Coordinates of C-alpha atoms in Angstrom, one line a residue:
Chain A
X1 CA 0.0 0.0 0.0
X2 CA 1.2 3.5 -0.8
X3 CA 0.3 6.1 1.8
X4 CA -0.2 9.8 0.8
X5 CA -0.4 12.6 3.3
X6 CA -2.2 15.8 2.3
X7 CA -2.4 18.1 5.3
X8 CA -4.2 20.8 3.4
X9 CA -6.7 18.9 1.3
X10 CA -9.0 20.8 -1.0
X11 CA -12.2 20.7 -2.9
X12 CA -11.0 21.7 -6.4
X13 CA -13.7 23.8 -8.2
X14 CA -13.4 24.8 -11.9
X15 CA -15.7 27.6 -13.2
X16 CA -15.8 27.9 -17.0
X17 CA -16.7 31.4 -18.1
X18 CA -17.0 32.7 -21.7
X19 CA -14.3 35.3 -21.0
X20 CA -12.9 36.7 -17.7
X21 CA -13.4 40.5 -17.5
X22 CA -12.3 41.9 -14.1
X23 CA -14.9 44.0 -12.3
X24 CA -17.9 42.6 -14.3
X25 CA -20.4 39.8 -13.6
X26 CA -20.0 36.4 -15.1
X27 CA -22.3 33.5 -15.7
X28 CA -20.6 30.2 -14.9
X29 CA -21.2 28.1 -18.0
X30 CA -19.8 24.9 -16.7
X31 CA -18.7 23.7 -13.3
X32 CA -16.7 20.8 -12.0
X33 CA -15.8 19.7 -8.5
X34 CA -13.1 17.1 -7.6
X35 CA -11.3 16.0 -4.6
X36 CA -8.0 17.8 -4.5
X37 CA -4.7 18.5 -2.8
X38 CA -1.4 17.1 -4.1
X39 CA -1.4 13.8 -2.1
X40 CA -4.9 13.0 -3.2
X41 CA -3.9 13.5 -6.8
X42 CA -0.9 11.2 -6.2
X43 CA -3.2 8.5 -4.7
X44 CA -5.5 8.7 -7.7
X45 CA -2.7 8.0 -10.1
X46 CA -1.0 5.3 -8.1
X47 CA -4.4 3.6 -7.8
X48 CA -4.8 3.9 -11.6
X49 CA -1.4 2.2 -11.9
X50 CA -2.7 -0.8 -9.9
X51 CA -1.4 0.0 -6.4
X52 CA -3.7 0.2 -3.3
X53 CA -3.4 3.6 -1.8
X54 CA -4.5 5.2 1.5
X55 CA -5.0 9.0 1.7
X56 CA -4.7 10.8 5.0
X57 CA -4.5 14.4 6.2
X58 CA -7.5 16.5 7.4
X59 CA -11.1 17.0 6.3
X60 CA -13.7 19.1 8.0
X61 CA -16.9 21.0 7.7
X62 CA -19.4 21.0 4.7
X63 CA -16.6 21.2 2.1
X64 CA -14.7 18.3 3.9
X65 CA -17.9 16.2 3.6
X66 CA -18.2 16.9 -0.1
X67 CA -14.6 16.0 -0.6
X68 CA -15.1 12.7 1.2
X69 CA -18.2 11.9 -0.7
X70 CA -16.4 12.5 -4.0
X71 CA -13.5 10.3 -2.8
X72 CA -16.0 7.5 -2.0
X73 CA -17.6 7.9 -5.4
X74 CA -14.4 7.5 -7.5
X75 CA -15.0 4.8 -10.1
X76 CA -13.7 1.5 -8.8
X77 CA -10.6 0.0 -10.4
X78 CA -8.4 -3.0 -9.8
X79 CA -6.8 -1.3 -6.8
X80 CA -8.4 0.5 -3.9
X81 CA -8.1 4.1 -2.7
X82 CA -9.0 4.3 1.0
X83 CA -10.0 7.4 2.8
X84 CA -8.2 7.7 6.2
X85 CA -8.6 11.5 6.5
X86 CA -8.7 12.7 10.1
X87 CA -11.8 14.8 10.9
X88 CA -11.3 18.4 12.1
X89 CA -13.6 21.2 13.3
X90 CA -12.6 23.7 10.7
X91 CA -13.8 23.8 7.1
X92 CA -11.7 22.2 4.4
X93 CA -10.6 24.8 1.8
X94 CA -11.8 25.2 -1.7
X95 CA -9.5 26.0 -4.6
X96 CA -11.2 27.7 -7.6
X97 CA -9.8 27.7 -11.1
X98 CA -11.7 30.2 -13.3
X99 CA -11.2 28.9 -16.9
X100 CA -11.5 31.6 -19.6
X101 CA -13.0 29.6 -22.5
X102 CA -12.0 32.3 -25.0
X103 CA -8.2 32.2 -24.3
X104 CA -7.9 28.9 -22.4
X105 CA -6.1 30.7 -19.6
X106 CA -6.9 30.0 -15.9
X107 CA -7.1 32.3 -12.9
X108 CA -6.6 30.6 -9.6
X109 CA -8.1 31.4 -6.1
X110 CA -6.9 29.4 -3.1
X111 CA -8.6 29.5 0.2
X112 CA -6.1 29.2 3.1
X113 CA -7.6 26.1 4.7
X114 CA -8.9 25.4 8.2
X115 CA -7.0 26.1 11.4
X116 CA -5.7 22.8 12.8
X117 CA -5.7 22.6 16.6
X118 CA -2.9 20.9 18.7
X119 CA -5.4 18.1 19.6
X120 CA -6.2 17.5 15.9
X121 CA -2.5 17.3 15.0
X122 CA -1.9 14.8 17.8
X123 CA -4.8 12.7 16.6
X124 CA -3.4 12.8 13.1
X125 CA 0.1 11.7 14.3
X126 CA -1.4 8.7 16.1
X127 CA -3.3 7.7 13.0
X128 CA -0.3 8.3 10.7
X129 CA 2.1 6.1 12.7
X130 CA -0.5 3.3 12.6
X131 CA -0.9 3.7 8.8
X132 CA 2.9 3.6 8.3
X133 CA 2.9 0.0 9.6
X134 CA 1.1 -1.1 6.5
X135 CA 2.8 1.2 4.0
X136 CA 5.3 0.3 1.3
X137 CA 6.1 4.0 0.7
X138 CA 4.7 7.3 1.8
X139 CA 4.4 10.7 0.0
X140 CA 4.1 13.9 2.1
X141 CA 2.6 16.5 -0.2
X142 CA 1.7 20.1 -0.4
X143 CA 1.3 23.2 1.8
X144 CA 0.6 23.3 5.5
X145 CA -2.7 24.5 6.7
X146 CA -2.9 27.3 9.4
X147 CA -2.0 26.1 12.9
X148 CA 0.5 23.4 11.7
X149 CA 4.1 24.2 12.7
X150 CA 6.6 24.8 9.9
X151 CA 8.7 21.8 10.9
X152 CA 5.7 19.4 10.6
X153 CA 7.2 17.4 7.7
X154 CA 10.3 16.6 9.7
X155 CA 8.1 15.3 12.4
X156 CA 6.4 13.0 9.8
X157 CA 9.7 11.9 8.1
X158 CA 11.3 10.6 11.3
X159 CA 8.8 7.9 12.1
X160 CA 8.6 6.8 8.5
X161 CA 12.4 6.4 8.4
X162 CA 12.3 4.6 11.8
X163 CA 9.7 2.2 10.4
X164 CA 11.8 1.7 7.2
X165 CA 9.2 3.1 5.0
X166 CA 10.6 5.1 2.0
X167 CA 9.4 8.7 2.2
X168 CA 9.0 11.3 -0.5
X169 CA 8.6 14.9 0.4
X170 CA 6.9 17.2 -2.2
X171 CA 6.5 20.7 -0.7
X172 CA 8.1 24.1 -1.0
X173 CA 9.5 27.1 1.0
X174 CA 10.3 26.8 4.6
X175 CA 8.4 23.4 5.1
X176 CA 10.7 21.9 2.4
X177 CA 13.8 23.4 4.0
X178 CA 12.9 22.1 7.4
X179 CA 11.7 18.8 6.0
X180 CA 15.0 18.0 4.2
X181 CA 16.9 18.2 7.4
X182 CA 15.1 15.1 8.5
X183 CA 16.6 13.2 5.6
X184 CA 13.7 12.1 3.3
X185 CA 14.5 9.4 0.8
X186 CA 13.3 11.6 -2.1
X187 CA 12.3 15.2 -2.8
X188 CA 10.7 16.3 -6.1
X189 CA 11.1 20.1 -6.3
X190 CA 10.5 22.1 -9.5
X191 CA 12.9 24.7 -10.8
X192 CA 11.4 27.5 -8.8
X193 CA 11.3 25.5 -5.6
X194 CA 14.9 24.4 -6.1
X195 CA 16.1 27.9 -6.7
X196 CA 14.2 29.1 -3.6
X197 CA 15.9 26.3 -1.5
X198 CA 19.4 26.6 -2.8
X199 CA 19.7 30.1 -4.4
X200 CA 20.9 28.6 -7.7
X201 CA 19.0 28.5 -11.0
X202 CA 21.6 26.0 -12.4
X203 CA 19.6 22.7 -12.3
X204 CA 22.5 20.3 -11.7
X205 CA 24.2 22.5 -9.2
X206 CA 20.9 23.2 -7.3
X207 CA 20.0 19.5 -7.3
X208 CA 23.4 18.5 -5.9
X209 CA 23.1 21.2 -3.3
X210 CA 19.6 20.0 -2.3
X211 CA 21.1 16.5 -1.8
X212 CA 23.8 17.9 0.5
X213 CA 21.1 19.5 2.6
X214 CA 19.8 16.0 3.5
X215 CA 17.6 14.5 0.8
X216 CA 18.9 11.1 -0.2
X217 CA 17.7 11.5 -3.8
X218 CA 16.6 14.7 -5.5
X219 CA 14.4 14.5 -8.6
X220 CA 14.0 18.0 -10.1
X221 CA 11.1 18.5 -12.4
X222 CA 12.1 20.8 -15.2
X223 CA 8.7 21.2 -16.9
X224 CA 9.0 20.5 -20.7
X225 CA 12.7 19.5 -20.2
X226 CA 11.7 16.5 -18.2
X227 CA 13.4 15.5 -14.9
X228 CA 16.9 15.6 -13.5
X229 CA 17.7 12.9 -10.9
X230 CA 20.6 13.0 -8.5
X231 CA 20.6 9.8 -6.4
X232 CA 23.1 7.7 -4.4
X233 CA 23.2 5.4 -7.4
X234 CA 23.9 7.9 -10.1
X235 CA 22.5 10.9 -11.9
X236 CA 20.2 10.9 -14.9
X237 CA 18.3 13.3 -17.1
X238 CA 15.0 12.0 -18.5
X239 CA 13.3 13.9 -21.3
X240 CA 10.0 13.5 -23.1
X241 CA 10.2 12.6 -26.8
X242 CA 8.8 16.0 -27.8
X243 CA 7.3 19.1 -26.1
X244 CA 3.6 18.9 -25.6
X245 CA 0.9 21.6 -25.2
X246 CA -1.8 21.3 -22.5
X247 CA -2.7 21.9 -18.9
X248 CA 0.2 21.3 -16.6
X249 CA -2.1 21.1 -13.5
X250 CA -1.3 17.8 -11.6
X251 CA 1.7 16.9 -13.8
X252 CA 4.0 17.1 -10.8
X253 CA 1.7 14.9 -8.8
X254 CA 1.6 12.3 -11.5
X255 CA 5.5 12.4 -11.5
X256 CA 5.4 11.7 -7.8
X257 CA 3.0 8.8 -8.4
X258 CA 5.4 7.4 -11.1
X259 CA 8.4 7.6 -8.8
X260 CA 6.7 6.0 -5.8
X261 CA 5.0 3.2 -7.7
X262 CA 8.4 2.5 -9.5
X263 CA 10.2 2.4 -6.1
X264 CA 7.6 0.0 -4.6
X265 CA 7.9 -2.2 -7.7
X266 CA 11.7 -2.3 -7.4
X267 CA 12.3 -0.6 -10.8
X268 CA 15.7 0.8 -11.6
X269 CA 16.1 4.6 -11.5
X270 CA 16.0 5.0 -15.3
X271 CA 12.7 3.0 -15.4
X272 CA 11.2 5.0 -12.5
X273 CA 12.2 8.2 -14.3
X274 CA 10.7 6.9 -17.6
X275 CA 7.5 6.3 -15.8
X276 CA 7.5 9.7 -14.0
X277 CA 8.2 11.6 -17.2
X278 CA 5.6 9.6 -19.3
X279 CA 3.0 10.0 -16.6
X280 CA 3.5 13.7 -16.2
X281 CA 3.5 14.3 -20.0
X282 CA 0.3 12.3 -20.3
X283 CA -1.2 14.4 -17.6
X284 CA -0.5 17.6 -19.5
X285 CA -2.2 16.0 -22.5
X286 CA -5.3 14.9 -20.7
X287 CA -8.5 16.8 -21.3
X288 CA -9.4 17.0 -17.6
X289 CA -6.9 18.8 -15.3
X290 CA -5.1 16.3 -13.1
X291 CA -6.1 13.1 -14.9
X292 CA -3.6 11.3 -17.2
X293 CA -4.3 10.1 -20.7
X294 CA -3.6 6.3 -20.4
X295 CA -3.1 5.7 -24.1
X296 CA -0.6 8.6 -24.3
X297 CA 1.2 7.2 -21.3
X298 CA 1.6 3.8 -22.8
X299 CA 2.8 5.3 -26.1
X300 CA 5.2 7.7 -24.4
X301 CA 6.8 5.3 -21.9
X302 CA 9.3 3.6 -24.2
X303 CA 10.1 6.9 -25.9
X304 CA 11.4 8.8 -22.9
X305 CA 15.1 9.5 -23.4
X306 CA 17.5 8.8 -20.5
X307 CA 20.9 10.2 -20.3
X308 CA 23.4 9.3 -17.5
X309 CA 25.4 12.2 -16.0
X310 CA 29.0 11.8 -14.9
X311 CA 29.2 11.6 -11.0
X312 CA 29.7 15.0 -9.3
X313 CA 33.3 16.1 -8.9
Chain B
X1 CA -46.2 37.3 8.2
X2 CA -44.3 38.4 5.0
X3 CA -43.6 35.5 2.6
X4 CA -40.6 35.7 0.3
X5 CA -40.0 33.3 -2.6
X6 CA -36.5 32.8 -3.9
X7 CA -36.6 30.1 -6.6
X8 CA -32.9 30.3 -7.2
X9 CA -31.4 30.7 -3.7
X10 CA -27.7 30.9 -3.4
X11 CA -24.8 30.7 -1.0
X12 CA -23.1 34.0 -1.4
X13 CA -19.3 33.7 -1.1
X14 CA -16.9 36.7 -0.9
X15 CA -13.2 36.1 -1.5
X16 CA -11.0 39.0 -0.6
X17 CA -7.7 39.1 -2.6
X18 CA -4.9 41.7 -2.4
X19 CA -5.4 42.5 -6.1
X20 CA -7.1 40.6 -8.9
X21 CA -4.6 39.8 -11.7
X22 CA -6.2 37.6 -14.5
X23 CA -4.3 34.4 -15.3
X24 CA -2.4 34.4 -12.1
X25 CA -2.8 32.5 -8.7
X26 CA -4.4 34.3 -5.7
X27 CA -4.3 33.7 -2.0
X28 CA -7.8 34.3 -0.6
X29 CA -7.0 36.6 2.4
X30 CA -10.5 36.7 3.8
X31 CA -13.6 34.7 3.1
X32 CA -17.3 35.1 4.0
X33 CA -20.3 33.0 3.4
X34 CA -23.9 34.1 3.8
X35 CA -27.3 32.9 2.8
X36 CA -28.3 34.6 -0.5
X37 CA -30.8 35.1 -3.2
X38 CA -33.0 38.3 -3.4
X39 CA -36.0 36.9 -1.5
X40 CA -33.7 35.8 1.4
X41 CA -32.2 39.3 1.5
X42 CA -35.7 40.8 1.6
X43 CA -36.7 38.5 4.5
X44 CA -33.6 39.4 6.5
X45 CA -34.5 43.1 6.2
X46 CA -38.2 42.8 6.9
X47 CA -37.3 40.7 10.0
X48 CA -34.9 43.4 11.1
X49 CA -37.9 45.8 10.8
X50 CA -39.9 43.6 13.2
X51 CA -42.0 41.6 10.8
X52 CA -42.1 37.8 11.0
X53 CA -41.0 36.4 7.6
X54 CA -41.0 33.0 5.9
X55 CA -38.6 32.2 3.1
X56 CA -39.5 29.6 0.5
X57 CA -38.0 28.4 -2.8
X58 CA -35.6 25.5 -3.2
X59 CA -32.5 24.2 -1.5
X60 CA -30.5 21.1 -2.2
X61 CA -27.2 19.3 -2.0
X62 CA -24.2 20.2 0.2
X63 CA -24.5 23.9 -0.6
X64 CA -28.2 23.9 0.2
X65 CA -27.4 22.4 3.6
X66 CA -24.9 25.1 4.3
X67 CA -27.4 27.7 3.3
X68 CA -30.0 26.3 5.6
X69 CA -27.5 26.0 8.5
X70 CA -26.6 29.7 8.0
X71 CA -30.3 30.7 7.9
X72 CA -30.9 28.8 11.2
X73 CA -27.9 30.5 12.7
X74 CA -29.0 34.1 12.0
X75 CA -28.9 36.1 15.2
X76 CA -32.4 36.1 16.9
X77 CA -34.3 39.3 16.8
X78 CA -37.8 40.4 18.0
X79 CA -39.3 38.9 14.8
X80 CA -38.6 35.4 13.3
X81 CA -37.3 34.3 10.0
X82 CA -38.7 30.8 9.2
X83 CA -37.1 28.5 6.6
X84 CA -39.8 26.8 4.5
X85 CA -37.4 26.0 1.6
X86 CA -38.4 22.9 -0.4
X87 CA -35.7 20.3 -0.7
X88 CA -34.5 19.4 -4.2
X89 CA -32.0 16.8 -5.5
X90 CA -29.8 19.3 -7.3
X91 CA -27.1 21.4 -5.7
X92 CA -28.0 25.0 -4.6
X93 CA -25.8 27.4 -6.5
X94 CA -23.0 29.5 -5.1
X95 CA -22.4 33.1 -6.1
X96 CA -18.8 34.3 -5.7
X97 CA -17.8 38.0 -5.4
X98 CA -14.0 38.4 -5.7
X99 CA -13.2 41.7 -3.9
X100 CA -10.0 43.4 -5.0
X101 CA -8.8 45.0 -1.7
X102 CA -6.5 47.3 -3.6
X103 CA -9.2 49.0 -5.8
X104 CA -12.4 48.1 -3.9
X105 CA -13.8 46.6 -7.1
X106 CA -15.7 43.4 -7.2
X107 CA -15.8 40.7 -9.9
X108 CA -18.8 38.4 -9.7
X109 CA -19.2 34.7 -10.7
X110 CA -22.7 33.2 -10.6
X111 CA -23.4 29.5 -10.9
X112 CA -26.5 28.7 -12.8
X113 CA -28.3 26.8 -10.0
X114 CA -29.8 23.3 -9.8
X115 CA -32.2 21.8 -12.4
X116 CA -35.6 21.7 -10.9
X117 CA -37.8 18.7 -11.9
X118 CA -41.5 18.8 -12.6
X119 CA -42.2 16.9 -9.3
X120 CA -40.1 19.4 -7.3
X121 CA -42.0 22.3 -8.9
X122 CA -45.3 20.6 -8.0
X123 CA -44.2 20.1 -4.4
X124 CA -43.2 23.7 -4.2
X125 CA -46.6 24.9 -5.6
X126 CA -48.4 22.9 -2.9
X127 CA -46.3 24.3 -0.1
X128 CA -46.5 27.8 -1.5
X129 CA -50.3 27.8 -1.7
X130 CA -50.4 26.6 2.0
X131 CA -48.0 29.4 3.1
X132 CA -50.1 32.0 1.3
X133 CA -53.0 31.3 3.7
X134 CA -50.9 32.8 6.5
X135 CA -49.2 35.6 4.5
X136 CA -50.0 39.4 4.7
X137 CA -47.9 40.0 1.6
X138 CA -45.6 38.0 -0.7
X139 CA -42.5 38.9 -2.6
X140 CA -41.4 36.9 -5.7
X141 CA -37.8 37.6 -6.2
X142 CA -34.9 36.9 -8.6
X143 CA -34.0 34.7 -11.5
X144 CA -35.4 31.3 -12.4
X145 CA -33.3 28.2 -12.0
X146 CA -32.9 25.7 -14.9
X147 CA -36.0 23.6 -15.4
X148 CA -38.5 26.2 -14.3
X149 CA -40.8 27.5 -17.1
X150 CA -40.5 31.1 -18.0
X151 CA -44.1 31.8 -17.0
X152 CA -43.5 30.5 -13.5
X153 CA -44.1 33.9 -11.8
X154 CA -47.5 34.3 -13.4
X155 CA -48.3 30.9 -12.0
X156 CA -47.4 32.2 -8.5
X157 CA -49.1 35.5 -8.8
X158 CA -52.6 34.1 -9.6
X159 CA -53.1 32.1 -6.4
X160 CA -51.8 35.0 -4.4
X161 CA -54.3 37.4 -6.0
X162 CA -57.0 34.8 -5.6
X163 CA -56.2 34.6 -1.8
X164 CA -56.2 38.4 -1.5
X165 CA -52.5 38.5 -0.6
X166 CA -50.7 41.5 -2.1
X167 CA -47.9 40.3 -4.4
X168 CA -44.6 42.1 -5.3
X169 CA -42.6 40.8 -8.3
X170 CA -38.9 41.6 -8.5
X171 CA -37.3 39.9 -11.5
X172 CA -36.2 40.8 -15.0
X173 CA -36.3 39.9 -18.7
X174 CA -38.9 37.4 -19.9
X175 CA -39.9 36.2 -16.4
X176 CA -40.8 39.8 -15.6
X177 CA -42.7 40.3 -18.9
X178 CA -44.7 37.1 -18.4
X179 CA -45.2 37.8 -14.7
X180 CA -46.7 41.3 -15.3
X181 CA -49.5 39.8 -17.4
X182 CA -50.8 38.1 -14.3
X183 CA -51.3 41.6 -12.7
X184 CA -49.0 41.7 -9.7
X185 CA -49.8 44.5 -7.2
X186 CA -46.3 45.8 -7.4
X187 CA -43.1 45.5 -9.5
X188 CA -39.8 47.2 -8.6
X189 CA -37.7 47.2 -11.8
X190 CA -34.4 49.2 -12.0
X191 CA -33.8 51.5 -15.0
X192 CA -32.2 48.7 -17.1
X193 CA -35.0 46.3 -16.4
X194 CA -37.6 48.9 -17.2
X195 CA -35.8 49.8 -20.5
X196 CA -35.6 46.1 -21.4
X197 CA -39.3 45.7 -20.7
X198 CA -40.7 48.8 -22.4
X199 CA -38.0 49.9 -24.8
X200 CA -37.9 53.4 -23.2
X201 CA -35.1 55.0 -21.2
X202 CA -37.4 57.8 -20.1
X203 CA -38.2 56.8 -16.5
X204 CA -41.7 58.3 -16.3
X205 CA -42.8 57.1 -19.7
X206 CA -41.3 53.6 -19.1
X207 CA -42.9 53.3 -15.6
X208 CA -46.4 54.3 -17.0
X209 CA -45.9 51.8 -19.8
X210 CA -45.1 49.1 -17.3
X211 CA -48.3 49.8 -15.5
X212 CA -50.3 49.5 -18.7
X213 CA -48.8 46.0 -19.2
X214 CA -50.6 44.8 -16.1
X215 CA -48.7 45.9 -12.9
X216 CA -51.0 47.8 -10.5
X217 CA -48.1 49.9 -9.2
X218 CA -44.7 50.3 -10.6
X219 CA -41.8 51.5 -8.3
X220 CA -38.8 52.1 -10.5
X221 CA -35.5 52.2 -8.6
X222 CA -33.3 54.9 -10.2
X223 CA -30.1 54.2 -8.2
X224 CA -28.7 57.4 -6.6
X225 CA -31.8 59.4 -7.9
X226 CA -34.1 57.4 -5.6
X227 CA -37.4 55.9 -6.7
X228 CA -40.2 56.8 -9.0
X229 CA -43.7 55.4 -8.1
X230 CA -46.6 55.2 -10.4
X231 CA -49.6 53.8 -8.6
X232 CA -53.4 53.8 -8.8
X233 CA -53.4 56.5 -6.1
X234 CA -50.9 58.8 -7.6
X235 CA -47.3 59.2 -8.8
X236 CA -44.3 60.3 -6.6
X237 CA -40.6 60.7 -6.9
X238 CA -38.6 59.9 -3.7
X239 CA -35.0 61.1 -3.4
X240 CA -32.3 60.5 -0.8
X241 CA -31.0 63.7 0.8
X242 CA -27.6 63.4 -0.8
X243 CA -25.7 60.9 -3.0
X244 CA -23.8 58.3 -1.0
X245 CA -20.8 56.1 -1.9
X246 CA -20.7 52.5 -1.0
X247 CA -21.6 49.0 -2.1
X248 CA -25.0 48.9 -3.9
X249 CA -25.3 45.1 -3.4
X250 CA -28.7 44.3 -1.8
X251 CA -29.9 47.9 -2.0
X252 CA -32.8 46.9 -4.3
X253 CA -33.7 44.0 -1.9
X254 CA -33.8 46.5 1.0
X255 CA -36.1 48.7 -1.0
X256 CA -38.5 45.7 -1.6
X257 CA -38.4 45.1 2.1
X258 CA -39.3 48.7 2.8
X259 CA -42.2 48.7 0.3
X260 CA -43.7 45.4 1.6
X261 CA -43.4 46.2 5.3
X262 CA -44.9 49.6 4.7
X263 CA -47.8 48.0 2.8
X264 CA -48.4 45.5 5.6
X265 CA -48.4 48.4 8.1
X266 CA -50.9 50.3 6.0
X267 CA -48.5 53.3 5.5
X268 CA -49.3 55.8 2.8
X269 CA -47.4 55.6 -0.5
X270 CA -45.1 58.6 0.4
X271 CA -44.3 56.9 3.7
X272 CA -43.6 53.6 2.0
X273 CA -41.3 55.3 -0.4
X274 CA -39.5 57.2 2.3
X275 CA -38.8 53.9 4.0
X276 CA -37.7 52.1 0.8
X277 CA -35.3 54.9 -0.2
X278 CA -33.9 55.3 3.4
X279 CA -33.4 51.5 3.7
X280 CA -31.7 51.2 0.3
X281 CA -29.4 54.1 0.9
X282 CA -28.6 52.7 4.4
X283 CA -27.7 49.4 2.6
X284 CA -25.2 51.1 0.3
X285 CA -23.6 52.7 3.4
X286 CA -23.3 49.4 5.4
X287 CA -19.9 47.9 5.7
X288 CA -21.2 44.3 4.9
X289 CA -22.8 43.9 1.5
X290 CA -26.5 43.4 1.8
X291 CA -26.9 44.5 5.4
X292 CA -28.3 48.0 6.2
X293 CA -26.8 50.5 8.7
X294 CA -29.6 51.0 11.2
X295 CA -28.4 54.3 12.5
X296 CA -28.1 55.7 9.0
X297 CA -31.6 54.4 8.2
X298 CA -33.1 56.2 11.2
X299 CA -31.2 59.4 10.4
X300 CA -32.2 59.3 6.6
X301 CA -35.8 58.4 7.0
X302 CA -37.2 61.9 7.8
X303 CA -34.8 63.5 5.2
X304 CA -36.1 61.6 2.1
X305 CA -37.7 64.2 -0.3
X306 CA -41.0 63.3 -1.8
X307 CA -42.4 65.1 -4.8
X308 CA -45.8 64.4 -6.2
X309 CA -46.2 64.1 -10.0
X310 CA -49.2 65.3 -11.9
X311 CA -51.4 62.4 -13.1
X312 CA -50.6 61.0 -16.5
X313 CA -52.3 62.8 -19.4

């Protein structure tokens, strides 16, 4: 089972409008709601790849109830996605994407999320440590809701490592900086997150620097250029066969799902990277944000180019 | 008791953002949720004026539940606001106002509302006719949700008139045109709605034309210029003492509340108009959209200017 943690889950709304005109009134022409938050996206993809998954984190209020109903209503597959979210008193946040149907552009509004109390955090920790006993790998994903201390991810990495469960951390800013110090097995920053962490915009230099800060392996996602992996076993660059156009929402979460499922299956680093790049490219190509196009994935997988880098000096 | 009908109720969300920048991502800095839809706003104001009110219309799904919880949680006053909304299978709509805290401007997004089935409409009609037996006046307010036929308001006006309950219609477009033919006691169009109905932008001519189409009295709201009333008993222009700056959201609903409460209290037309203009001006002045500033209302009431017009030629 792959465990994913989303401390700041969300109900992702999309409003389609004919054209976004600030300071005017808009009729919403189409509307969709889906369970969101990075760890939940990761779980959907690993489940689609045939791995049972468990999602945890927090859910509360009316929006939390809708989120959990939508999770329960996901179409059944060969693998199961289990809801182990911890109830909280506050209201789960919404995120809203306003999609301008004229230009295809999206304008995003993110609610901050509920305030988590000390008692709710303690209840979560107890549940999390229990879930770890059945987990083959764990992904810690996304931003921290109000009330959670900035070193929270370090507090979640330590018991995972003590239990021998490989842990991937996918967050940014200070929570990433503090989390790395607890030595996660994997981090998957994008170029901006890497630059913010290390001060360098040179991908290879920044990735190596991030490893020195404590991450065992660093997989930098470089958007259309694919991924750069610096690991204890070597360094690789993985590139999609050709640039694609589409909606990048969720592409990073699909990459995390590819890396974790490949790890659990004992794949080599090059094969994990192939999967991660093919999945994230197939997510950009999918008509619905955050889903992946399975046919495109199967077609892309053997065509991802892998180049090995010389070891660091 | 004053009955208000809101066929397309809404949960009104407001997102405060530092500055609205299309095609970028925004952190929502402050968030409010309130029960919405024109008839619900009217009921809040008539209740604040000391009249018991009953709200009906439709509510459904998770958003409908939140709406009903917020209605139940309104602070108690001397008068009661009773929820008689009819449950439906579809989801009550949200309306979202994105408030740009830098400029003070608002960008509005309105969901279309749930599809109402024939059986739900029939259930509503049954409940509505029962509620009419206890009503001193009824306000029919706002847009029609999907599935409701465009002549719906005429269908609601007839039993009210048969029961001798004065009926005010506050809607626009084709539902207004069709509704007027059923001879409501009062309509309260704004200048745009009047022009759309009659083809004339001359307020007095358009108001008289609207009366000829079937409304017994027409109270045209002219924004900062106050209100123009053409009634069987005479014609009046009511003007606020001075122009005010603020948020006009809900000002029209407060005017409806002023007109209906004045009617139920047996006030003269000039006194009803004074109340309607003072309430709507005090709504523009209130810090929260849709509320009215009671101190401003009391202060404005004796200062509204009333001018009687000569009868139509």
